[in-house]
Coordinates of C-alpha atoms in Angstrom, one line a residue:
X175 CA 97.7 -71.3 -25.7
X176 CA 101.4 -71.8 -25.4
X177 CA 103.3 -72.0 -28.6
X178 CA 104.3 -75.5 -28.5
X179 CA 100.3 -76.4 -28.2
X180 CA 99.8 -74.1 -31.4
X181 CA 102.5 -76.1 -33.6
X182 CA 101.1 -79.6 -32.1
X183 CA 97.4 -77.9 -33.5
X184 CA 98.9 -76.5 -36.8
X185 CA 100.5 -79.5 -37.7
X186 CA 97.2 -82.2 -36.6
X187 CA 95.0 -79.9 -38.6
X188 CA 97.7 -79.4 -41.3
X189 CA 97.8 -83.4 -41.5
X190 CA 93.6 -83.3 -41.5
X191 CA 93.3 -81.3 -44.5
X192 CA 96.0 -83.5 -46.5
X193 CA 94.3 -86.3 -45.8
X194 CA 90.2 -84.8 -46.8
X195 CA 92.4 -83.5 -49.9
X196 CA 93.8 -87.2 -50.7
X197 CA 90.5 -88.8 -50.1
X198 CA 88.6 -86.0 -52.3
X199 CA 91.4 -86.9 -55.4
X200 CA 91.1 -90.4 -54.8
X201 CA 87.2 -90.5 -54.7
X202 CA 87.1 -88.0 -57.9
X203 CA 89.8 -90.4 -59.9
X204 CA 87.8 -93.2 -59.2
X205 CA 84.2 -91.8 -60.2
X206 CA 85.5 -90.5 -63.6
X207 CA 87.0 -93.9 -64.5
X208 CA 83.7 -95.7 -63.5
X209 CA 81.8 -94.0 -65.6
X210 CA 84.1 -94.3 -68.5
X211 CA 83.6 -98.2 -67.7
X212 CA 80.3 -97.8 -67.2
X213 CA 80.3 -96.5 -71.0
X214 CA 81.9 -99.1 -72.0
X215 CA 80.5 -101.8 -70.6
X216 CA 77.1 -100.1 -71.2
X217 CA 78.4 -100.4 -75.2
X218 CA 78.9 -103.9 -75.4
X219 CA 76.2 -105.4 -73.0
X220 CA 73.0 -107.2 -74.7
X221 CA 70.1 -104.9 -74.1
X222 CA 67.2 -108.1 -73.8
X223 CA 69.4 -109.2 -70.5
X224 CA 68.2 -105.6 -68.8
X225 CA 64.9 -104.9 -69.5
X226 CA 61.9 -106.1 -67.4
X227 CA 59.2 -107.3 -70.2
X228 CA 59.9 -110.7 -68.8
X229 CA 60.9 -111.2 -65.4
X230 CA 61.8 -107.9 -63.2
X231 CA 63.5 -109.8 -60.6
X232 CA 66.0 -111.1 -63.3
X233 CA 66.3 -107.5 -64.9
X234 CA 67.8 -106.0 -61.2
X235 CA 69.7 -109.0 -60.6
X236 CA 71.3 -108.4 -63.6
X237 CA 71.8 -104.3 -63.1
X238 CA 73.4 -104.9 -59.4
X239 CA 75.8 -107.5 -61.2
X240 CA 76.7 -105.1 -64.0
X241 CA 77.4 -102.3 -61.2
X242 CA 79.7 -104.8 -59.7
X243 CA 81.2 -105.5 -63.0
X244 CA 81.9 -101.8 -63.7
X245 CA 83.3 -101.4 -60.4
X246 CA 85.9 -104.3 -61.4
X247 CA 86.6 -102.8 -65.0
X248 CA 87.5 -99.2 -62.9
X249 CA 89.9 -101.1 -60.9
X250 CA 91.5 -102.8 -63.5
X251 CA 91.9 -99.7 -65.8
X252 CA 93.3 -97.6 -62.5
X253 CA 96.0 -100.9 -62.3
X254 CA 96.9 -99.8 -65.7
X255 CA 97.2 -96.1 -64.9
X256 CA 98.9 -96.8 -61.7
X257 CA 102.7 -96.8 -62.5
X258 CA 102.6 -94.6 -65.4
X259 CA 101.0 -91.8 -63.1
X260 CA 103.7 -92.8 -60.9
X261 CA 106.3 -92.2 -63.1
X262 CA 104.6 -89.0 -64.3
X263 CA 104.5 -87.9 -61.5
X264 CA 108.2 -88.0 -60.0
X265 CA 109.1 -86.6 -63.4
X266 CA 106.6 -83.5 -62.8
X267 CA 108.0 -83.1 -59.1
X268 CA 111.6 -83.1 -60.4
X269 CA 110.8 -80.4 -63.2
X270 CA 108.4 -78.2 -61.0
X271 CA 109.8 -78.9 -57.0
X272 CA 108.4 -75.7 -55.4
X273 CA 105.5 -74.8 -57.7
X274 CA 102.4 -74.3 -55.3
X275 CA 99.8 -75.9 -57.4
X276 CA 101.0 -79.7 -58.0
X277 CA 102.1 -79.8 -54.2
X278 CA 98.8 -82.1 -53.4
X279 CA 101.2 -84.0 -55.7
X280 CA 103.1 -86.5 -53.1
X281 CA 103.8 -89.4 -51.9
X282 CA 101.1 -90.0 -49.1
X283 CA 98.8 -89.5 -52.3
X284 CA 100.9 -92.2 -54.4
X285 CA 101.3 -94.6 -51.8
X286 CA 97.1 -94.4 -51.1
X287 CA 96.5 -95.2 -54.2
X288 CA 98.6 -98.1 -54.7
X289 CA 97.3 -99.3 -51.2
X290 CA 93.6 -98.6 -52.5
X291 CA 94.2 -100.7 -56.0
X292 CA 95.7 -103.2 -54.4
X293 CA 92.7 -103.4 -51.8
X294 CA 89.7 -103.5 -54.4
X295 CA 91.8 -105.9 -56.3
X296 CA 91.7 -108.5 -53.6
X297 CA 88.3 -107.7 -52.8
X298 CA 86.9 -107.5 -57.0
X299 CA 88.8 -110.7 -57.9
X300 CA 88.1 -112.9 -54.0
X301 CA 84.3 -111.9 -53.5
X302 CA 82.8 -109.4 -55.7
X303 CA 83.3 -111.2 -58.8
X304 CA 82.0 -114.5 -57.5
X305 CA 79.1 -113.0 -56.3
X306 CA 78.3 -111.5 -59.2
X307 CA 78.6 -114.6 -61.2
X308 CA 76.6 -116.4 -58.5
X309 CA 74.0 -114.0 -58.2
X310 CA 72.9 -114.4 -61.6
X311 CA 72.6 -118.1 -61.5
X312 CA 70.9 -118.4 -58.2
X313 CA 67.0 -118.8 -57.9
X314 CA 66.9 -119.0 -54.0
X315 CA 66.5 -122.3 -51.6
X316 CA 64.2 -124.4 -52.3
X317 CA 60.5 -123.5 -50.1
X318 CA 62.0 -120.1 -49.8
X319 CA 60.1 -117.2 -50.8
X320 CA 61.2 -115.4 -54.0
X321 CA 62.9 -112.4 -54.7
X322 CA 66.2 -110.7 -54.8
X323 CA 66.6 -111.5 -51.2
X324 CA 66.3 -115.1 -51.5
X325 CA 68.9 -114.9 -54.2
X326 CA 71.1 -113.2 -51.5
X327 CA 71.1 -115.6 -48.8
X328 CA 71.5 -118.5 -52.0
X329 CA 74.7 -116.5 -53.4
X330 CA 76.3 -116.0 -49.9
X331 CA 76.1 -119.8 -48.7
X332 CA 77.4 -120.9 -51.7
X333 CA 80.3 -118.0 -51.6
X334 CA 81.3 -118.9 -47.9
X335 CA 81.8 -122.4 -48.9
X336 CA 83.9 -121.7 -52.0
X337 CA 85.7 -119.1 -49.4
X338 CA 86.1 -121.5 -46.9
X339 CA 87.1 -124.6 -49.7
X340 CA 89.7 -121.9 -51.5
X341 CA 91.2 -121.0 -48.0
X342 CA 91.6 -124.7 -46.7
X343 CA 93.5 -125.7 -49.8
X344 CA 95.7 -122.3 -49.3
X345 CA 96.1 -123.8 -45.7
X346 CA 97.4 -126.6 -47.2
X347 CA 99.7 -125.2 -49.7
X348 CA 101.4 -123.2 -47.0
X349 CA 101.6 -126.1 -45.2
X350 CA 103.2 -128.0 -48.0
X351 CA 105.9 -124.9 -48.5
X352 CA 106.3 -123.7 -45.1
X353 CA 107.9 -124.6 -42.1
X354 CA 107.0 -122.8 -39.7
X355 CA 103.2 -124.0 -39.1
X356 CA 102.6 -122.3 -35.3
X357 CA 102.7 -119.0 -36.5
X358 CA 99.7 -120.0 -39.0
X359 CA 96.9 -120.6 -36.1
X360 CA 95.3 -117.8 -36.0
X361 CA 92.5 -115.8 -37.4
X362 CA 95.1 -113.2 -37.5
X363 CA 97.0 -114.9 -39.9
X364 CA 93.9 -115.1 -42.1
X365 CA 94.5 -111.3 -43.5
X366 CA 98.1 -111.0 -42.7
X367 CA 99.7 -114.0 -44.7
X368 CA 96.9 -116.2 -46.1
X369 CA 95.0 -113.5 -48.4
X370 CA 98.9 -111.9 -49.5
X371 CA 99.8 -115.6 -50.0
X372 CA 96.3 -116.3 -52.3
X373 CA 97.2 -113.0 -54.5
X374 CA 100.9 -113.9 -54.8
X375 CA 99.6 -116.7 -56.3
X376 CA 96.6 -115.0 -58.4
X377 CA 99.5 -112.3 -59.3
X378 CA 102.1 -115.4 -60.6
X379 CA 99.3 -116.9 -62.8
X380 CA 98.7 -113.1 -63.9
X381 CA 102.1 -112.3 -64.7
X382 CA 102.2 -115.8 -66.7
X383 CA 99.9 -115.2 -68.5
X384 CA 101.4 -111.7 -69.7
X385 CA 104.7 -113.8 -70.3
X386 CA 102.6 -115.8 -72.9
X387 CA 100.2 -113.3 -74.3
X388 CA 102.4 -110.8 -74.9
X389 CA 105.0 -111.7 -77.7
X390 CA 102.0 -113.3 -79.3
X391 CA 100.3 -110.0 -79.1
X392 CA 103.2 -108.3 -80.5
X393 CA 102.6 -110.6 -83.4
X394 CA 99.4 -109.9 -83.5
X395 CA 99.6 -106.8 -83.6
X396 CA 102.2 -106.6 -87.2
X397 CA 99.5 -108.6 -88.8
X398 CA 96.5 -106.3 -87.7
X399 CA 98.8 -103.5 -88.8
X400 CA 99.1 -104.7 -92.3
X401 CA 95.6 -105.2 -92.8
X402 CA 93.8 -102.2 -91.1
X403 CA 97.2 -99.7 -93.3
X404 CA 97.4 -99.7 -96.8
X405 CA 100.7 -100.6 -98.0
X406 CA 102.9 -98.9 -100.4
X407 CA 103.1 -100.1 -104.1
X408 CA 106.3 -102.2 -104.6
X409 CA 106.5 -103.2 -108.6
X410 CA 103.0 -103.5 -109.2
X411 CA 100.7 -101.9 -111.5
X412 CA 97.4 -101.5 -109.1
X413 CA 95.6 -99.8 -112.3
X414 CA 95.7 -102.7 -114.0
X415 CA 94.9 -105.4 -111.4
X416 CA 91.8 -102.9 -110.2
X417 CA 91.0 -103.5 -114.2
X418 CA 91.3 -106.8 -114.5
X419 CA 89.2 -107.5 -111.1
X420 CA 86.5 -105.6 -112.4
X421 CA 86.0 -107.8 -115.9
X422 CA 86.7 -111.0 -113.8
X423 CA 83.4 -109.7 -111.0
X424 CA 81.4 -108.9 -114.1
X425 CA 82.3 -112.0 -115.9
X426 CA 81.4 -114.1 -112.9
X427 CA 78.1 -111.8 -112.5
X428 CA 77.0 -112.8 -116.0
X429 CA 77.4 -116.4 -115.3
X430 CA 75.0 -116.1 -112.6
X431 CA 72.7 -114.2 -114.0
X432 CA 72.8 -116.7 -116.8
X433 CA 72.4 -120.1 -114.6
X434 CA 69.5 -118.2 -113.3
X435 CA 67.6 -117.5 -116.8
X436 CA 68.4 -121.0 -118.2
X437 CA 67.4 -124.3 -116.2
X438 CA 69.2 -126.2 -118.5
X439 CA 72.7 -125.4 -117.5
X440 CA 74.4 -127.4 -115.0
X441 CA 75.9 -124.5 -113.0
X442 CA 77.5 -124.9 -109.6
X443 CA 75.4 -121.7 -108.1
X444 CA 76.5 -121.7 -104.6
X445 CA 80.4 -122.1 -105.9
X446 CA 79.7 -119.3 -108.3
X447 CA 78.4 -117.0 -105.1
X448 CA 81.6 -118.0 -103.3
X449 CA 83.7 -116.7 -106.1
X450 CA 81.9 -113.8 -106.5
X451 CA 81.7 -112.5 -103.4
X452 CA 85.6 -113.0 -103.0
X453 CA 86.3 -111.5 -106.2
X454 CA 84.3 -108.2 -105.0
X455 CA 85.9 -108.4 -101.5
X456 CA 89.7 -108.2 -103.5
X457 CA 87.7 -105.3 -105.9
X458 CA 86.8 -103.4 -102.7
X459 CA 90.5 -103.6 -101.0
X460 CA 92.2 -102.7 -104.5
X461 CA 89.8 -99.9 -104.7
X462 CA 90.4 -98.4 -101.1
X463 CA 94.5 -99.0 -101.9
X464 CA 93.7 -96.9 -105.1
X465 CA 92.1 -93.9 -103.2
X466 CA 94.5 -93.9 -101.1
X467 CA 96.7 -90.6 -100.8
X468 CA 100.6 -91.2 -101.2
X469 CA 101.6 -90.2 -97.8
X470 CA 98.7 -92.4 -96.7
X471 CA 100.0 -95.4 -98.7
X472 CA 104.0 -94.6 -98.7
X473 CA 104.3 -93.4 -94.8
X474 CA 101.8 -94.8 -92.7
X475 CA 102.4 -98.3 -93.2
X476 CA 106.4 -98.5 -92.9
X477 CA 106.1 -96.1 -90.1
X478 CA 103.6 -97.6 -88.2
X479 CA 105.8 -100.9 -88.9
X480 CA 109.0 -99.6 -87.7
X481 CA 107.1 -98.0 -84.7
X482 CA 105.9 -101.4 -84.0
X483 CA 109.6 -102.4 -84.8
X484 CA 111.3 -100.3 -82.7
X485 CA 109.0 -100.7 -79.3
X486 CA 109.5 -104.3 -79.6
X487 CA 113.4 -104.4 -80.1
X488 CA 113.7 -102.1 -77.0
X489 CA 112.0 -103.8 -74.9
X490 CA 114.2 -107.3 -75.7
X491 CA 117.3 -105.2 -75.5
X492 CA 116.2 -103.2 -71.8
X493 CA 115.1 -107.0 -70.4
X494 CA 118.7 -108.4 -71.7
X495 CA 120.1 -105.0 -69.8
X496 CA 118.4 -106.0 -67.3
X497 CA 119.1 -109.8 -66.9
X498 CA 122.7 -109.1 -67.2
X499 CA 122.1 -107.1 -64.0
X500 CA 120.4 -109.6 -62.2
X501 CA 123.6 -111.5 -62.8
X502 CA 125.5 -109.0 -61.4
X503 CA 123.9 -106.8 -58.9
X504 CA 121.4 -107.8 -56.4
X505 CA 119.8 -104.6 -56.4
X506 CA 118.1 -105.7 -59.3
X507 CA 115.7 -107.6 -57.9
X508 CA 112.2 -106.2 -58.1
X509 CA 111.6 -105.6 -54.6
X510 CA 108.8 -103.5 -52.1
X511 CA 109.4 -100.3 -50.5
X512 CA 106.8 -98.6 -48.1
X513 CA 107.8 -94.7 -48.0
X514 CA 107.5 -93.7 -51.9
X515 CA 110.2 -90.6 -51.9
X516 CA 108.8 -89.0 -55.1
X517 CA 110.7 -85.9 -56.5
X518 CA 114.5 -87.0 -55.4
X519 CA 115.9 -88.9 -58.5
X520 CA 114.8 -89.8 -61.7
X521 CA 114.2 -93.4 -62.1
X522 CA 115.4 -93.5 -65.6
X523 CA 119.3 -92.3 -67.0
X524 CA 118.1 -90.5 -69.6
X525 CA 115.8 -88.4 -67.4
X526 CA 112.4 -87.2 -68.2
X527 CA 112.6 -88.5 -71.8
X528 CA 113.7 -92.0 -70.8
X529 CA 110.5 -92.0 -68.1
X530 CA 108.5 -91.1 -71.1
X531 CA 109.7 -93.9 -72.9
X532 CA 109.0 -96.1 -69.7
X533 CA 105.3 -95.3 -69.7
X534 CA 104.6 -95.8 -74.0
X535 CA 106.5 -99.2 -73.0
X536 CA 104.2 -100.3 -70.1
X537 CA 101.5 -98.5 -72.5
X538 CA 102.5 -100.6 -75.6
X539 CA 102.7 -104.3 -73.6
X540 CA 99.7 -103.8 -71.9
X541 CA 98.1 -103.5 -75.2
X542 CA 100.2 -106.1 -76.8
X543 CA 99.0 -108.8 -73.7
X544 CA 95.3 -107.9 -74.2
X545 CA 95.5 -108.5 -77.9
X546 CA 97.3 -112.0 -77.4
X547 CA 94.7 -112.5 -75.0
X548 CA 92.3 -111.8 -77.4
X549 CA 93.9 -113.6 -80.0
X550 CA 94.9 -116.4 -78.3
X551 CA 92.4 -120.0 -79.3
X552 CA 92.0 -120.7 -75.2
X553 CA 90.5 -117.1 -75.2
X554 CA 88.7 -116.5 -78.4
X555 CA 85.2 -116.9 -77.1
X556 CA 85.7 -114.3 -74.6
X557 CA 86.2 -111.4 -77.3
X558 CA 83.2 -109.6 -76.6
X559 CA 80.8 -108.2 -79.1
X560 CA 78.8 -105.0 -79.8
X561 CA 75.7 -104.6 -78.3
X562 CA 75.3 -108.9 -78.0
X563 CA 77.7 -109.7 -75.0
X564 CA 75.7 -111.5 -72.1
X565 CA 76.4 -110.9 -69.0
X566 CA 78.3 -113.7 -68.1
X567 CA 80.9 -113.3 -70.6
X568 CA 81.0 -109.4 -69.2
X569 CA 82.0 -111.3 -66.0
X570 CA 84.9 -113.5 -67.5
X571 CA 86.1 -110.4 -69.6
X572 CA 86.3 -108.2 -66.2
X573 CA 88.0 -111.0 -64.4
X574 CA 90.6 -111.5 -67.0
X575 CA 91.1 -107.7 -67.7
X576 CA 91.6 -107.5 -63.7
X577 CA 93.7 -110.5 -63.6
X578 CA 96.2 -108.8 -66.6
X579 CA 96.2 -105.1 -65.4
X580 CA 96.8 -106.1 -62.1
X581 CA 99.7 -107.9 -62.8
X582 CA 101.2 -105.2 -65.0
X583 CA 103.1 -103.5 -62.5
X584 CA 104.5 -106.5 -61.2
X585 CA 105.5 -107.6 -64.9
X586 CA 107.4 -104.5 -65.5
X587 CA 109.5 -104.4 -62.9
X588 CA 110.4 -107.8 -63.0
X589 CA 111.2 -107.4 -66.9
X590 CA 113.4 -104.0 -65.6
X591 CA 110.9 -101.5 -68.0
X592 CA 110.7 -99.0 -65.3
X593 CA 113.2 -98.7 -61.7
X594 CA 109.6 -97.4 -60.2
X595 CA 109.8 -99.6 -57.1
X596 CA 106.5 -101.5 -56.1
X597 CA 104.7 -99.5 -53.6
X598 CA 102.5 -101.2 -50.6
X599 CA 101.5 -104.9 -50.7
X600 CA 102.3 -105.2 -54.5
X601 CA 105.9 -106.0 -53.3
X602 CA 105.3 -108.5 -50.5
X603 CA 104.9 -111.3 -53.2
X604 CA 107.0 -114.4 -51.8
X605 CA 108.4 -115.3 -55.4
X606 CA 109.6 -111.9 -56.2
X607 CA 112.3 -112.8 -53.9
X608 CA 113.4 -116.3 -55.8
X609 CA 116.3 -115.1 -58.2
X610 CA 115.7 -118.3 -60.4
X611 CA 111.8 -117.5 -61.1
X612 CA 112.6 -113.8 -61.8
X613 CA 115.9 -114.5 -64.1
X614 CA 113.8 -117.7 -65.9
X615 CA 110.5 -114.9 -66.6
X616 CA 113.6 -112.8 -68.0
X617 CA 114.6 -115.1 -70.4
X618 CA 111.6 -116.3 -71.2
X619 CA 110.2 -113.3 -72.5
X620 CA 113.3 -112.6 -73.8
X621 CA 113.6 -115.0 -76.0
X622 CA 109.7 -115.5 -76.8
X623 CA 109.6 -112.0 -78.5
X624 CA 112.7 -112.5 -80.2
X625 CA 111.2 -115.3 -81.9
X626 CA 108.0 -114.0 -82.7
X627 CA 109.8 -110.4 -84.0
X628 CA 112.0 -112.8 -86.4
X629 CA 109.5 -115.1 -87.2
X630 CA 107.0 -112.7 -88.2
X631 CA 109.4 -109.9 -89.9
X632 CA 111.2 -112.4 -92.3
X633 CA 108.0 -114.0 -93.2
X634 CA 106.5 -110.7 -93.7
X635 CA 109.5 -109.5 -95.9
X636 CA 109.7 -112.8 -97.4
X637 CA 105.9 -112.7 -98.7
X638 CA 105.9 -109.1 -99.7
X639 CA 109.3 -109.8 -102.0
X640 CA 107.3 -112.9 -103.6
X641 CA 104.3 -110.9 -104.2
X642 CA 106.6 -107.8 -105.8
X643 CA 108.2 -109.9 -107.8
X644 CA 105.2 -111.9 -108.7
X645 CA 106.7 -115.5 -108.0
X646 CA 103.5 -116.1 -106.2
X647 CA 101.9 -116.6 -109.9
X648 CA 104.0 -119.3 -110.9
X649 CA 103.0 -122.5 -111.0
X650 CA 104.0 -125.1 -108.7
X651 CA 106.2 -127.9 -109.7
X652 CA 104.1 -131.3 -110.1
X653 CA 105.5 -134.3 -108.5
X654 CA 104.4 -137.9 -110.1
X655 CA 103.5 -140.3 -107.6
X656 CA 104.2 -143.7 -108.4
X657 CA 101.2 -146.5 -107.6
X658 CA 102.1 -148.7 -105.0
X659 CA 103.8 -151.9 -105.7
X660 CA 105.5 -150.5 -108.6
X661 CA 109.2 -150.6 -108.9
X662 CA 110.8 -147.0 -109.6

């Protein structure tokens, strides 16, 4: 075999085993988070929806929708995980560039993976969720013979008319936008530009709706803070108030008792129980402040604050950095690349540090957009419970989680959190290109945060320094109102 035949061979089988070893990773990364999901998911379902006392066909129906649910949970955590592994993982090429066991590290593997996210995104949030949701309403035709069968041909009617109703009125919005209509006639066009043109649109509403659940997270957040923390003693004597909690339970505990052993009083029992239980629910949180160790009660809370504190204030200040360089510098713009060169340059100034800071800050809105989420009064009824969560809420909570963590990599380089450029399809989002939509989602969140941060710390300080000072004890000034139709 001449030598030039050898180095074609060495180099096709060299290829080969790269690509086994990518697939192997991939398939491996994605089976461990699946069945943390499945955990998960597993730990809030409702039990009576899965078992077959009742109806058996109703009991699989609902196992193959949970497996489909799962599968959308894994994608949406792996959305979560996919930049900060990115970013971890040009840092670890810069620090370790010739070491022989992270060289299955690289950029074929990156750039799969955001290709593969971005795949089972479209495909979780277009059809599999859908079906899923429709599978477990359907009952078959009518005159059909039942079974889980039946329910199949039901559920993929009714999905291929919501497919073809969803793409008809994306036909018409590219229409509507578009100008140039002959290039848009052919099935062709249905996987190049229609389906990239539905999740650009899927990805805006996603990245909205981190622009309006996050800074109400972050608020969120303070408050949970100061209730789950115990916070430090500032000019109070808890000894005493602990005291005087405890006569006023047992005081309101002998009236009860009372009311009960003598018909003849007129007692309010029901208001009594109210009081009571209130009083013992302030007895319980005085108790757990008084068992508290100092450095429990005099660190955790103000530094858990001023971590909160200082995550939030640098992100306002890197997205002002960052709008003043839209203003200034094109290259700004979040844009798309398609060969990820990992292991060149840092993508932060302050080097591995600052990419460290990039991932607790992707980390830290992520968690700030799901509380909001949470929190939010449109989303309330979502919140799902332990061990009583139907399945259909399951649904809705993996839809929104994918809808959220999908659009996180997309919201952080818009906001300028990372310089990680968006890998694969993730940047062939039309308005990613529009300079006004980018710099107004800037601003936005900008100012949003900076609101809810000032809002919620001087109210915060303002409450604690009226409760220290005890100001909350006096009474408030009574105003006389005059009857009407009486001069002054």
């Amino acid at each position: 075999m001449a030598p030039a035949e050898q180095d074609a061979l060495a180099a096709r089988e060299q290829l080969f085993h790269e690509r086994v070893r990518e697939c192997i990773i991939c398939a491996l990364l994605f089976a461990s988070l699946y069945i943390l999901c499945h955990f998960i998911i597993t730990h809030f379902k409702k039990h009576t929806d899965f078992t077959a006392v009742h109806d058996d066909e109703d009991a699989a129906v609902n196992r193959i929708a949970l497996g489909l649910c799962t599968f959308t949970l894994a994608v949406a955590l792996g959305a979560v995980l996919l930049l900060p592994f990115s970013i971890i993982s040009n840092e670890v090429l810069l620090s370790f560039p010739q070491n022989y066991y992270i060289q299955w590290l690289n950029g074929s593997l990156i750039h799969g993976l955001w290709n593969l996210v971005f795949l089972f995104s479209n495909l979780s949030l277009i059809f599999l969720m859908p079906f899923a949701y429709f599978f477990t309403e359907s009952e078959g035709f009518a005159g059909s013979k039942k079974g889980i069968m039946a329910r199949v041909y039901e559920t993929s009617v009714v999905l291929l008319l919501l497919t073809l109703l969803v793409l008809g009125m994306v036909w018409v919005a590219s229409a509507i936008v578009g100008n140039d209509a002959a290039s848009r006639q052919s099935l062709y066009d249905l996987w190049e530009y229609y389906l990239p043109y539905l999740y650009s649109c899927i990805s805006l509403f996603g990245v909205l709706l981190l622009l309006l659940c996050t800074p109400f997270g972050l608020s969120t957040m303070f408050t949970v803070t100061g209730k789950l923390l115990v916070k430090p003693r500032l000019l109070e004597d808890l000894d005493e108030q602990l005291s005087c909690t405890r006569l006023e339970e047992a005081a309101v505990s002998r009236r009860i008792s009372s009311g009960k052993a003598s018909c003849w009083l007129n007692l309010n029992v029901e208001l009594l129980w109210e009081q009571f239980f209130t009083i013992r629910s302030k007895r319980r949180k005085l108790e757990l402040r008084h068992r508290a160790s100092p450095w429990q009660r005099n660190l955790g809370y103000p530094l858990a604050m001023l971590g909160l504190l200082a995550l939030t204030g640098i992100s306002v200040l890197i997205v002002c950095f960052h709008v003043l360089e839209l203003l200034l510098d094109d290259a700004a713009m979040p844009r798309g690349i398609q060969d990820a060169s990992l292991g060149q340059v840092s993508f932060s100034i302050f080097g591995s540090f600052g990419a460290a800071l990039q991932v607790v800050l992707i980390f830290y809105l992520m968690v700030s957009s799901v509380v909001g989420f949470y929190s939010s009064p449109l989303f309330t009824r979502l919140l799902p419970e332990r061990q009583d969560t139907p399945l259909t809420k399951i649904i809705g909570n993996c839809v929104s989680l994918l809808v959220l963590s999908s659009a996180l990599p997309v919201f952080s380089r818009t906001l300028g959190i990372t310089r990680f450029d968006l890998l694969g399809d993730f940047g062939r989002f039309n308005w990613l290109g529009n300079f006004y939509i980018v710099f107004l989602y800037n601003m936005g969140f900008a100012g949003l945060t900076t609101l809810c941060l000032v809002k919620k710390v001087s109210w915060a300080v303002q409450a604690e320094l009226i409760r220290a000072f005890g100001l909350h004890k006096l009474p408030l000034p009574l105003t006389r109102s005059r009857p009407p139709g009486k001069p002054g």
